[in-house]
PDB file of C-alpha atoms in Angstrom:
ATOM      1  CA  UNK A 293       2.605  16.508   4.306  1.00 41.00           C
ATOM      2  CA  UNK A 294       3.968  12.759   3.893  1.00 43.00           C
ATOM      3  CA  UNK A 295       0.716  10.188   4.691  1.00 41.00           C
ATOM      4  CA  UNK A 296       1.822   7.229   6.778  1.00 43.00           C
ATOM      5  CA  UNK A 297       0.004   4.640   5.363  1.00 45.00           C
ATOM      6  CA  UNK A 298      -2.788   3.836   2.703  1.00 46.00           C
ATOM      7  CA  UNK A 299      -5.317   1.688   4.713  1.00 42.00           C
ATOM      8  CA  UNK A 300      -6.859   2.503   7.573  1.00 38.00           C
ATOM      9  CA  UNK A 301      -5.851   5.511   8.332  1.00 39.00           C
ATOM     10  CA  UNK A 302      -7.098   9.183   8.297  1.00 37.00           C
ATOM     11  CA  UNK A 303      -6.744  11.457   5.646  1.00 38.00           C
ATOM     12  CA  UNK A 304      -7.005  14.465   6.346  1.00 38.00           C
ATOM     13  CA  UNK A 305      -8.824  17.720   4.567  1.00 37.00           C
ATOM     14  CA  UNK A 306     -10.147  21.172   5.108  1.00 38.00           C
ATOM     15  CA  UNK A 307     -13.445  22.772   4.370  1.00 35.00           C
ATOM     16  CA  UNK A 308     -14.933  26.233   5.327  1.00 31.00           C
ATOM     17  CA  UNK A 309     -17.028  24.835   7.610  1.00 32.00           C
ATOM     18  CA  UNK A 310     -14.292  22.557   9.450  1.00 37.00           C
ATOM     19  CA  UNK A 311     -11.860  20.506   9.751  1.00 37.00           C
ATOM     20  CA  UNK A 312     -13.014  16.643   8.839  1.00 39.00           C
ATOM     21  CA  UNK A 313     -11.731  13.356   8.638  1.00 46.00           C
ATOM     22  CA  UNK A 314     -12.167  10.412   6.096  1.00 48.00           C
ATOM     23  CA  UNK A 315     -11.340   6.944   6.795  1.00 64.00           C
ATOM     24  CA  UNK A 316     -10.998   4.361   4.049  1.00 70.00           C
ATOM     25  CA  UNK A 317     -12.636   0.966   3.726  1.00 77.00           C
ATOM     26  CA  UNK A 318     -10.075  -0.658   1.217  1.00 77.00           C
ATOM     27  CA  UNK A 319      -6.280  -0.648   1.383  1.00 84.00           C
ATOM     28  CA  UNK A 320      -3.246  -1.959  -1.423  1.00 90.00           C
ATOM     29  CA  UNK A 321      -0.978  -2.520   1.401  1.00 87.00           C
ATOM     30  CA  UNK A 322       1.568  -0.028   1.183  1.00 89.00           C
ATOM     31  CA  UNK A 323       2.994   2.680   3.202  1.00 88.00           C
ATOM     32  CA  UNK A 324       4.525   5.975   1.113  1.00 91.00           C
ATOM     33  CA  UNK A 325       6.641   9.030   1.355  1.00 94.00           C
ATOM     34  CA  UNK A 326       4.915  11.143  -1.112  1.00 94.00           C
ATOM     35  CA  UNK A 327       4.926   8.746  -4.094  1.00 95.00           C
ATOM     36  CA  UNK A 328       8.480   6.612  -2.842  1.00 95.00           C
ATOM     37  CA  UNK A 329       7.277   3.407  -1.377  1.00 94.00           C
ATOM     38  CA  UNK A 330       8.124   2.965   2.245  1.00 92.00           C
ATOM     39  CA  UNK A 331       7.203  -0.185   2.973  1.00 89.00           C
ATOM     40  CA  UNK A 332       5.036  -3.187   1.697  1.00 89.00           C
ATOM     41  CA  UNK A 333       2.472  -4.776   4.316  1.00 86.00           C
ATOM     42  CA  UNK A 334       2.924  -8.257   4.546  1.00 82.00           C
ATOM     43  CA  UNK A 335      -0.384 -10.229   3.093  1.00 81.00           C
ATOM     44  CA  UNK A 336      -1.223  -7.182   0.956  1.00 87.00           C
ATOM     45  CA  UNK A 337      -1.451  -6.569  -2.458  1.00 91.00           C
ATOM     46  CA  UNK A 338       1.480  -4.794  -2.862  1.00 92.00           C
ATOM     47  CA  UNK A 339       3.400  -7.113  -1.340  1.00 90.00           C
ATOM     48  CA  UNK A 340       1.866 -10.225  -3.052  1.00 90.00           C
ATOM     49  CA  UNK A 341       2.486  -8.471  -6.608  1.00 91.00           C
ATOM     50  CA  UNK A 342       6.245  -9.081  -5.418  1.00 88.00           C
ATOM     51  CA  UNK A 343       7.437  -6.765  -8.359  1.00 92.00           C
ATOM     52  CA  UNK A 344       7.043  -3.792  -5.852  1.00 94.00           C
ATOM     53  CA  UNK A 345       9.917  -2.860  -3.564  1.00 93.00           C
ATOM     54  CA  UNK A 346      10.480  -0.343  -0.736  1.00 93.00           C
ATOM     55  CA  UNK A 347      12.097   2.971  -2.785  1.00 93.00           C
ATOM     56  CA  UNK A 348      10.331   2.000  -5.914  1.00 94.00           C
ATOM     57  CA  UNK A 349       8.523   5.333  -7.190  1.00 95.00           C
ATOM     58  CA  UNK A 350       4.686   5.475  -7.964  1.00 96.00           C
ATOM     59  CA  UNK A 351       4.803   7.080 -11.434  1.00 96.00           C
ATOM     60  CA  UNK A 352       0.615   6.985 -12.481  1.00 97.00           C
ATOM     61  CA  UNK A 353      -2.292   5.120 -11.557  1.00 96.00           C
ATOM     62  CA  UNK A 354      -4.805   3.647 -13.676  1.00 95.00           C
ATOM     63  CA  UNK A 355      -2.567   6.300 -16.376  1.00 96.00           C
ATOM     64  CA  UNK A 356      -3.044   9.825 -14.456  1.00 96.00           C
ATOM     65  CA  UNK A 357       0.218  10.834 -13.515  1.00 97.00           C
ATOM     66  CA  UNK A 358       0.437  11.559  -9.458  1.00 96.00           C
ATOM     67  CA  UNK A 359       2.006  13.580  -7.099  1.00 95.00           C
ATOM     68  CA  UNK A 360       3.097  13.733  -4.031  1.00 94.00           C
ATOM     69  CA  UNK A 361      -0.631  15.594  -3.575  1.00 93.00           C
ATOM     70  CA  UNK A 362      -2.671  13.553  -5.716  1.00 94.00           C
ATOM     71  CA  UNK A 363      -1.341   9.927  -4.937  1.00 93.00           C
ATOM     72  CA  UNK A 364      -3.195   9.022  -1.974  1.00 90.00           C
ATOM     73  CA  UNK A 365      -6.694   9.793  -3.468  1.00 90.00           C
ATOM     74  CA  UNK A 366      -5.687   7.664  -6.945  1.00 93.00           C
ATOM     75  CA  UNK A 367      -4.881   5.435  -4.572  1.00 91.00           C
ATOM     76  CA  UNK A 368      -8.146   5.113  -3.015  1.00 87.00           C
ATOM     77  CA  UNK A 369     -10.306   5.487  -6.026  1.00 83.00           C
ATOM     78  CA  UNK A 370     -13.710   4.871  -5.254  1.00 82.00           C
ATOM     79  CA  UNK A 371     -12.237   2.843  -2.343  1.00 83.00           C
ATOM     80  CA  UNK A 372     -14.235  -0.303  -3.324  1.00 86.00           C
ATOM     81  CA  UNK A 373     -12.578  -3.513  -2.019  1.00 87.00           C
ATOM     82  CA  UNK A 374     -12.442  -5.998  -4.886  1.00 88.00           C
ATOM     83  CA  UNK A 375     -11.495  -2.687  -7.850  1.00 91.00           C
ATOM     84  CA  UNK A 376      -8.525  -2.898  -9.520  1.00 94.00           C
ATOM     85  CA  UNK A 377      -5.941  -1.281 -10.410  1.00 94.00           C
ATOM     86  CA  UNK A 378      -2.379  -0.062 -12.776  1.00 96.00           C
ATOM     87  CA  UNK A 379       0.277   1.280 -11.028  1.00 96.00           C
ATOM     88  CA  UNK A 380       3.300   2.194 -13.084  1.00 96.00           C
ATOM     89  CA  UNK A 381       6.202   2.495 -11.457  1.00 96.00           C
ATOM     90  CA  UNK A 382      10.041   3.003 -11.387  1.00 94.00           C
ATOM     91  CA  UNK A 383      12.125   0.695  -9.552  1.00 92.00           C
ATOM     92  CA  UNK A 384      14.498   2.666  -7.668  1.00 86.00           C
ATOM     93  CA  UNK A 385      17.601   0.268  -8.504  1.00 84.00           C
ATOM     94  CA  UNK A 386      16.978   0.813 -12.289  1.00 80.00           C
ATOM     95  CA  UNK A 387      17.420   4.842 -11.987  1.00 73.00           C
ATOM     96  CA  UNK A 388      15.502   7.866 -14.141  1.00 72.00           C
ATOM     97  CA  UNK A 389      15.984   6.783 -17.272  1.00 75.00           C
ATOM     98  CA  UNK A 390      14.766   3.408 -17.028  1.00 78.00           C
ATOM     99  CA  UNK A 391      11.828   1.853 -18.405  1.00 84.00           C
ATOM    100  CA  UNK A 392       8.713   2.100 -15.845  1.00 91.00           C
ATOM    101  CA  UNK A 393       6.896  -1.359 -14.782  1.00 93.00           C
ATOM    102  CA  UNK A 394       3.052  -2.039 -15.176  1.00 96.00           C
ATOM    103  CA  UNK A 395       2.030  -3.395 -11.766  1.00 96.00           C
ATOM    104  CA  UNK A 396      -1.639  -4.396 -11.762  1.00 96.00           C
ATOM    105  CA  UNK A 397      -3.103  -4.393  -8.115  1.00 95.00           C
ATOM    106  CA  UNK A 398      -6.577  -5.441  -6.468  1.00 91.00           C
ATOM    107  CA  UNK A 399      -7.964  -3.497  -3.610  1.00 90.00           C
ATOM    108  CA  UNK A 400      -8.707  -5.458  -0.466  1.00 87.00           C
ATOM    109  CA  UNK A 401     -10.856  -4.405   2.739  1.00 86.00           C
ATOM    110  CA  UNK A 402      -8.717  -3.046   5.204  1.00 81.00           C
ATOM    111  CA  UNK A 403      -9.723  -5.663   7.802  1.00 79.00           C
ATOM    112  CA  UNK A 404      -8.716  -8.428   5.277  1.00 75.00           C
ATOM    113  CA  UNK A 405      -5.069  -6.530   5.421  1.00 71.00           C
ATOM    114  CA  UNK A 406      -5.343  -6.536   8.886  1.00 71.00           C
ATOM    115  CA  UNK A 407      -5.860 -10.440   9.185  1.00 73.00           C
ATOM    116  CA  UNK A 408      -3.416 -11.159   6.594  1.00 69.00           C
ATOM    117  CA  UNK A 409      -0.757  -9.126   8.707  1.00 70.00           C
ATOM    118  CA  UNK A 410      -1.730 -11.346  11.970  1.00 76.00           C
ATOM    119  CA  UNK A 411      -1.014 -14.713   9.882  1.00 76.00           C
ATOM    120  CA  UNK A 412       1.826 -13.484   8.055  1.00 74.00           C
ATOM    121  CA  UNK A 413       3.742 -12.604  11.492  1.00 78.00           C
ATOM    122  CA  UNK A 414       2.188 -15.768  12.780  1.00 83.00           C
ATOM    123  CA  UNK A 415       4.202 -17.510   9.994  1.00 83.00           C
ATOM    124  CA  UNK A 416       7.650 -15.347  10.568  1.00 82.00           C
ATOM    125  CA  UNK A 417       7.423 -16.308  14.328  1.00 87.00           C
ATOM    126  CA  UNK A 418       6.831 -20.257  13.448  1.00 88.00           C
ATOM    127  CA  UNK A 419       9.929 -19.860  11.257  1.00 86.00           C
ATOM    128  CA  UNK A 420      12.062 -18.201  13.751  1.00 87.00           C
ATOM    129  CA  UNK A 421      11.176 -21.056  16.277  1.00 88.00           C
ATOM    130  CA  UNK A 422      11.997 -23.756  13.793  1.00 87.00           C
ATOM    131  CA  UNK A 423      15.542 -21.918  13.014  1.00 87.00           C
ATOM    132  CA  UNK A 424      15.771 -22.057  16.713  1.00 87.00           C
ATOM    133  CA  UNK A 425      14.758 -25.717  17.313  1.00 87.00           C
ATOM    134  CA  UNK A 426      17.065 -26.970  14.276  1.00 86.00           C
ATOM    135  CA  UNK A 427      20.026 -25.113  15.964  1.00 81.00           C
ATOM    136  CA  UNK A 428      19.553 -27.038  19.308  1.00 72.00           C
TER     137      UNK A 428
END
């Protein structure tokens, strides 16, 4: 089961007793298909490192290898906003073979993300105004 997006949203997990939900307080911005990055939140880590790129493949974090099973919880950590963190990855342009890419990351607090996102379209909107106010 693909997990939209690491932030706030809810992971879920089963236990005898019942089904539960967890919901993170820290966030590195991105959204994932199993370990294939789907997309890069603007104002977020992930998309400030600006190595990262949607398609790029999440190889290890902090050096334990992931999975499709396992990434969303390395991910996390101990979901403290301010940790950091390694990912290594493998840009998807550069193929299997290629060399992977240290990408050092710093967890944020999801509402930080979420505030960064508001200024960041903020800033796209401004810009499409100005493209429209030159062309007039």
């Amino acid at each position: 089961m693909a997990l939209p997006e690491v932030g706030r949203q809810q992971i879920p997990y089963e236990s005898s007793l019942e089904q539960r939900a967890f919901v993170s307080r820290s966030t590195v911005g991105l959204t994932l298909d199993g370990t294939t990055i789907t997309a890069l939140i603007p104002g977020g880590p992930g998309f400030n490192a600006e190595s990262l790129r949607v398609g790029d493949e999440i190889i290890s974090v902090d050096g334990r290898v992931v999975d499709d099973s396992s990434i969303v919880a390395a991910l996390l950590g101990r979901d403290e906003p301010g940790s950091a963190l390694v990912l290594r990855v493998r840009h998807a342009e550069d193929g299997a073979g290629a060399e992977l890419d240290e990408v050092p990351l710093q967890r944020v607090p999801v509402e930080r993300l979420g505030e960064r996102r508001r200024v960041a379209r903020l800033l796209q909107r401004l810009g499409e105004e100005a493209a429209l106010l030159v062309r007039t």
